[in-house]
Amino acid sequence: FITLVLESPVSMRRYCEDLFSGFGEDDPFFRLSNDGKPLYLDEHGLFLPNPLALDLNSKRNLNALAKLIKKSYFDDLSESVEIVRKTIEKAVEDIRLDFAVEIVSDFDLKTDDIFKIANIKFDDYCENAVERLCKFLSVENELQRTSILFTLHLRDYFSKEEIESIRKEIGYR
């Protein structure tokens, strides 16, 4: 992660407004890059106005997690979904035998349904705000490829020691 600290609130506000309004996209004198490759805020940036209000299990992150799991474990997941589907179909057939009037079922279990049924999500329990922010940044980096972080008034939320430990933690990833 790239860290920029501007102490003047007016300067910081102007800087953020300029960056997020597209300043630098086509400017040859100002460019965010990593090893010579351009970085764009809309693809690589994350703006955290309040580093204490973080949602590891945002819809965006859960969709990216499901996509990653499907990509990495497609064969195993497909087999598991088929086993669950057959088990549910068998349970429905058994229910039908208990009634005088036949009932029907229109059941189609898809791979995506498993994520909803099982409520797969990140464990968001953290001992403190520093751990929560580090965990959040790790998830963002892995799933969304976030490499540029903007925060306002970080020192209002964390001590110098905590900020240093956050910098060390995210620097190792």
mmCIF file of C-alpha atoms in Angstrom:
data_model
loop_
_atom_site.group_PDB
_atom_site.id
_atom_site.type_symbol
_atom_site.label_atom_id
_atom_site.label_comp_id
_atom_site.label_asym_id
_atom_site.label_seq_id
_atom_site.Cartn_x
_atom_site.Cartn_y
_atom_site.Cartn_z
ATOM 1 C CA PHE A 1 0.000 0.000 0.000
ATOM 2 C CA ILE A 2 1.131 3.520 -0.746
ATOM 3 C CA THR A 3 0.770 5.926 2.193
ATOM 4 C CA LEU A 4 0.299 9.668 1.876
ATOM 5 C CA VAL A 5 -0.083 11.880 4.944
ATOM 6 C CA LEU A 6 -1.301 15.459 4.535
ATOM 7 C CA GLU A 7 -1.873 17.281 7.813
ATOM 8 C CA SER A 8 -3.673 20.352 6.494
ATOM 9 C CA PRO A 9 -7.413 19.577 6.225
ATOM 10 C CA VAL A 10 -7.831 22.056 3.379
ATOM 11 C CA SER A 11 -4.899 20.594 1.446
ATOM 12 C CA MET A 12 -6.103 17.065 2.047
ATOM 13 C CA ARG A 13 -9.634 17.862 0.885
ATOM 14 C CA ARG A 14 -8.349 19.559 -2.267
ATOM 15 C CA TYR A 15 -5.916 16.738 -2.957
ATOM 16 C CA CYS A 16 -8.641 14.098 -2.610
ATOM 17 C CA GLU A 17 -11.031 16.093 -4.766
ATOM 18 C CA ASP A 18 -8.383 16.433 -7.473
ATOM 19 C CA LEU A 19 -7.446 12.756 -7.389
ATOM 20 C CA PHE A 20 -10.979 11.470 -7.422
ATOM 21 C CA SER A 21 -12.065 13.867 -10.147
ATOM 22 C CA GLY A 22 -9.581 12.242 -12.504
ATOM 23 C CA PHE A 23 -6.584 14.489 -12.079
ATOM 24 C CA GLY A 24 -3.557 12.593 -13.275
ATOM 25 C CA GLU A 25 -5.273 10.155 -15.603
ATOM 26 C CA ASP A 26 -3.902 11.892 -18.686
ATOM 27 C CA ASP A 27 -1.356 14.203 -17.065
ATOM 28 C CA PRO A 28 2.200 13.086 -17.940
ATOM 29 C CA PHE A 29 3.599 14.984 -14.919
ATOM 30 C CA PHE A 30 1.427 13.293 -12.335
ATOM 31 C CA ARG A 31 0.826 9.578 -12.408
ATOM 32 C CA LEU A 32 0.326 6.887 -9.797
ATOM 33 C CA SER A 33 2.328 3.824 -10.759
ATOM 34 C CA ASN A 34 3.847 0.628 -9.474
ATOM 35 C CA ASP A 35 7.009 -0.591 -11.203
ATOM 36 C CA GLY A 36 6.258 1.726 -14.115
ATOM 37 C CA LYS A 37 2.738 0.385 -14.646
ATOM 38 C CA PRO A 38 0.017 3.011 -14.187
ATOM 39 C CA LEU A 39 -2.397 2.592 -11.287
ATOM 40 C CA TYR A 40 -5.890 4.017 -11.584
ATOM 41 C CA LEU A 41 -7.962 4.998 -8.585
ATOM 42 C CA ASP A 42 -11.138 3.432 -9.882
ATOM 43 C CA GLU A 43 -9.390 0.047 -10.203
ATOM 44 C CA HIS A 44 -6.770 0.087 -7.442
ATOM 45 C CA GLY A 45 -7.938 2.741 -5.000
ATOM 46 C CA LEU A 46 -10.029 2.635 -1.876
ATOM 47 C CA PHE A 47 -11.271 5.644 0.031
ATOM 48 C CA LEU A 48 -12.044 5.059 3.716
ATOM 49 C CA PRO A 49 -13.699 8.100 5.244
ATOM 50 C CA ASN A 50 -14.030 6.292 8.587
ATOM 51 C CA PRO A 51 -11.569 3.451 9.262
ATOM 52 C CA LEU A 52 -13.709 2.245 12.184
ATOM 53 C CA ALA A 53 -16.817 1.606 10.066
ATOM 54 C CA LEU A 54 -15.626 -1.305 7.962
ATOM 55 C CA ASP A 55 -17.710 -4.086 6.457
ATOM 56 C CA LEU A 56 -15.717 -7.189 5.573
ATOM 57 C CA ASN A 57 -18.899 -8.837 4.360
ATOM 58 C CA SER A 58 -20.052 -6.203 1.914
ATOM 59 C CA LYS A 59 -21.980 -7.478 -1.080
ATOM 60 C CA ARG A 60 -19.009 -6.579 -3.288
ATOM 61 C CA ASN A 61 -16.608 -8.667 -1.177
ATOM 62 C CA LEU A 62 -18.966 -11.629 -0.811
ATOM 63 C CA ASN A 63 -19.555 -11.734 -4.568
ATOM 64 C CA ALA A 64 -15.793 -11.642 -5.165
ATOM 65 C CA LEU A 65 -15.305 -14.398 -2.557
ATOM 66 C CA ALA A 66 -17.920 -16.602 -4.213
ATOM 67 C CA LYS A 67 -16.297 -16.046 -7.598
ATOM 68 C CA LEU A 68 -12.864 -16.957 -6.178
ATOM 69 C CA ILE A 69 -14.175 -20.100 -4.469
ATOM 70 C CA LYS A 70 -16.001 -21.233 -7.621
ATOM 71 C CA LYS A 71 -12.871 -20.673 -9.684
ATOM 72 C CA SER A 72 -10.558 -22.455 -7.235
ATOM 73 C CA TYR A 73 -12.823 -25.345 -6.200
ATOM 74 C CA PHE A 74 -15.218 -25.762 -9.130
ATOM 75 C CA ASP A 75 -15.004 -29.557 -9.425
ATOM 76 C CA ASP A 76 -15.274 -30.230 -5.692
ATOM 77 C CA LEU A 77 -18.037 -27.660 -5.330
ATOM 78 C CA SER A 78 -20.004 -29.101 -8.253
ATOM 79 C CA GLU A 79 -19.827 -32.581 -6.735
ATOM 80 C CA SER A 80 -20.929 -31.268 -3.340
ATOM 81 C CA VAL A 81 -23.835 -29.345 -4.860
ATOM 82 C CA GLU A 82 -24.963 -32.486 -6.678
ATOM 83 C CA ILE A 83 -24.873 -34.499 -3.422
ATOM 84 C CA VAL A 84 -26.907 -31.813 -1.626
ATOM 85 C CA ARG A 85 -29.392 -31.631 -4.520
ATOM 86 C CA LYS A 86 -29.929 -35.410 -4.489
ATOM 87 C CA THR A 87 -30.342 -35.413 -0.702
ATOM 88 C CA ILE A 88 -32.986 -32.691 -0.872
ATOM 89 C CA GLU A 89 -34.779 -34.446 -3.734
ATOM 90 C CA LYS A 90 -34.851 -37.662 -1.678
ATOM 91 C CA ALA A 91 -36.257 -35.769 1.317
ATOM 92 C CA VAL A 92 -38.970 -34.256 -0.897
ATOM 93 C CA GLU A 93 -39.838 -37.704 -2.304
ATOM 94 C CA ASP A 94 -40.203 -39.047 1.237
ATOM 95 C CA ILE A 95 -42.552 -36.199 2.086
ATOM 96 C CA ARG A 96 -44.703 -37.022 -0.937
ATOM 97 C CA LEU A 97 -45.280 -40.573 0.364
ATOM 98 C CA ASP A 98 -46.957 -39.254 3.513
ATOM 99 C CA PHE A 99 -49.785 -37.427 1.692
ATOM 100 C CA ALA A 100 -52.841 -38.768 -0.100
ATOM 101 C CA VAL A 101 -52.646 -35.983 -2.671
ATOM 102 C CA GLU A 102 -49.467 -35.920 -4.650
ATOM 103 C CA ILE A 103 -47.317 -32.844 -4.296
ATOM 104 C CA VAL A 104 -44.738 -31.629 -6.758
ATOM 105 C CA SER A 105 -41.466 -29.849 -6.350
ATOM 106 C CA ASP A 106 -39.636 -27.602 -8.742
ATOM 107 C CA PHE A 107 -36.212 -27.701 -7.181
ATOM 108 C CA ASP A 108 -33.053 -26.675 -8.951
ATOM 109 C CA LEU A 109 -29.969 -26.131 -6.831
ATOM 110 C CA LYS A 110 -27.200 -24.105 -8.427
ATOM 111 C CA THR A 111 -23.657 -23.604 -7.249
ATOM 112 C CA ASP A 112 -24.410 -19.988 -6.305
ATOM 113 C CA ASP A 113 -27.241 -21.168 -4.055
ATOM 114 C CA ILE A 114 -24.770 -22.935 -1.771
ATOM 115 C CA PHE A 115 -23.233 -19.602 -0.759
ATOM 116 C CA LYS A 116 -26.636 -18.284 0.286
ATOM 117 C CA ILE A 117 -27.792 -21.467 2.008
ATOM 118 C CA ALA A 118 -24.543 -21.867 3.952
ATOM 119 C CA ASN A 119 -24.218 -18.103 4.574
ATOM 120 C CA ILE A 120 -20.524 -18.187 3.641
ATOM 121 C CA LYS A 121 -18.810 -15.026 4.813
ATOM 122 C CA PHE A 122 -15.663 -13.712 6.436
ATOM 123 C CA ASP A 123 -15.154 -14.037 10.161
ATOM 124 C CA ASP A 124 -15.289 -10.391 11.155
ATOM 125 C CA TYR A 125 -14.577 -10.794 14.856
ATOM 126 C CA CYS A 126 -11.567 -8.729 15.875
ATOM 127 C CA GLU A 127 -10.050 -7.913 19.244
ATOM 128 C CA ASN A 128 -9.506 -4.251 18.362
ATOM 129 C CA ALA A 129 -9.829 -1.626 15.632
ATOM 130 C CA VAL A 130 -6.238 -2.104 14.427
ATOM 131 C CA GLU A 131 -6.791 -5.821 13.831
ATOM 132 C CA ARG A 132 -10.105 -5.079 12.107
ATOM 133 C CA LEU A 133 -8.537 -2.512 9.760
ATOM 134 C CA CYS A 134 -5.655 -4.872 8.904
ATOM 135 C CA LYS A 135 -8.079 -7.724 8.223
ATOM 136 C CA PHE A 136 -10.246 -5.432 6.082
ATOM 137 C CA LEU A 137 -7.240 -4.240 4.068
ATOM 138 C CA SER A 138 -6.084 -7.825 3.572
ATOM 139 C CA VAL A 139 -9.498 -8.821 2.199
ATOM 140 C CA GLU A 140 -9.619 -5.734 -0.032
ATOM 141 C CA ASN A 141 -6.156 -6.446 -1.392
ATOM 142 C CA GLU A 142 -6.815 -10.123 -2.066
ATOM 143 C CA LEU A 143 -10.289 -9.820 -3.561
ATOM 144 C CA GLN A 144 -10.353 -6.356 -5.110
ATOM 145 C CA ARG A 145 -6.606 -5.863 -5.766
ATOM 146 C CA THR A 146 -6.696 -2.602 -3.809
ATOM 147 C CA SER A 147 -3.217 -1.132 -3.544
ATOM 148 C CA ILE A 148 -3.903 2.576 -2.942
ATOM 149 C CA LEU A 149 -5.600 3.572 0.295
ATOM 150 C CA PHE A 150 -6.948 7.014 1.145
ATOM 151 C CA THR A 151 -8.121 7.852 4.629
ATOM 152 C CA LEU A 152 -8.978 11.088 6.312
ATOM 153 C CA HIS A 153 -7.842 11.949 9.834
ATOM 154 C CA LEU A 154 -6.287 8.577 10.583
ATOM 155 C CA ARG A 155 -4.624 10.075 13.647
ATOM 156 C CA ASP A 156 -8.036 10.924 15.045
ATOM 157 C CA TYR A 157 -8.796 7.212 15.241
ATOM 158 C CA PHE A 158 -5.421 5.613 16.008
ATOM 159 C CA SER A 159 -2.314 6.432 18.007
ATOM 160 C CA LYS A 160 1.082 6.790 16.329
ATOM 161 C CA GLU A 161 2.045 3.321 17.554
ATOM 162 C CA GLU A 162 -1.134 1.802 16.152
ATOM 163 C CA ILE A 163 -0.611 3.523 12.799
ATOM 164 C CA GLU A 164 2.924 2.199 12.697
ATOM 165 C CA SER A 165 1.730 -1.341 13.438
ATOM 166 C CA ILE A 166 -0.910 -1.009 10.667
ATOM 167 C CA ARG A 167 1.767 0.152 8.228
ATOM 168 C CA LYS A 168 3.997 -2.791 9.162
ATOM 169 C CA GLU A 169 1.153 -5.268 8.905
ATOM 170 C CA ILE A 170 -0.031 -4.152 5.482
ATOM 171 C CA GLY A 171 3.549 -3.769 4.276
ATOM 172 C CA TYR A 172 4.157 -7.498 4.774
ATOM 173 C CA ARG A 173 1.308 -8.514 2.468
#
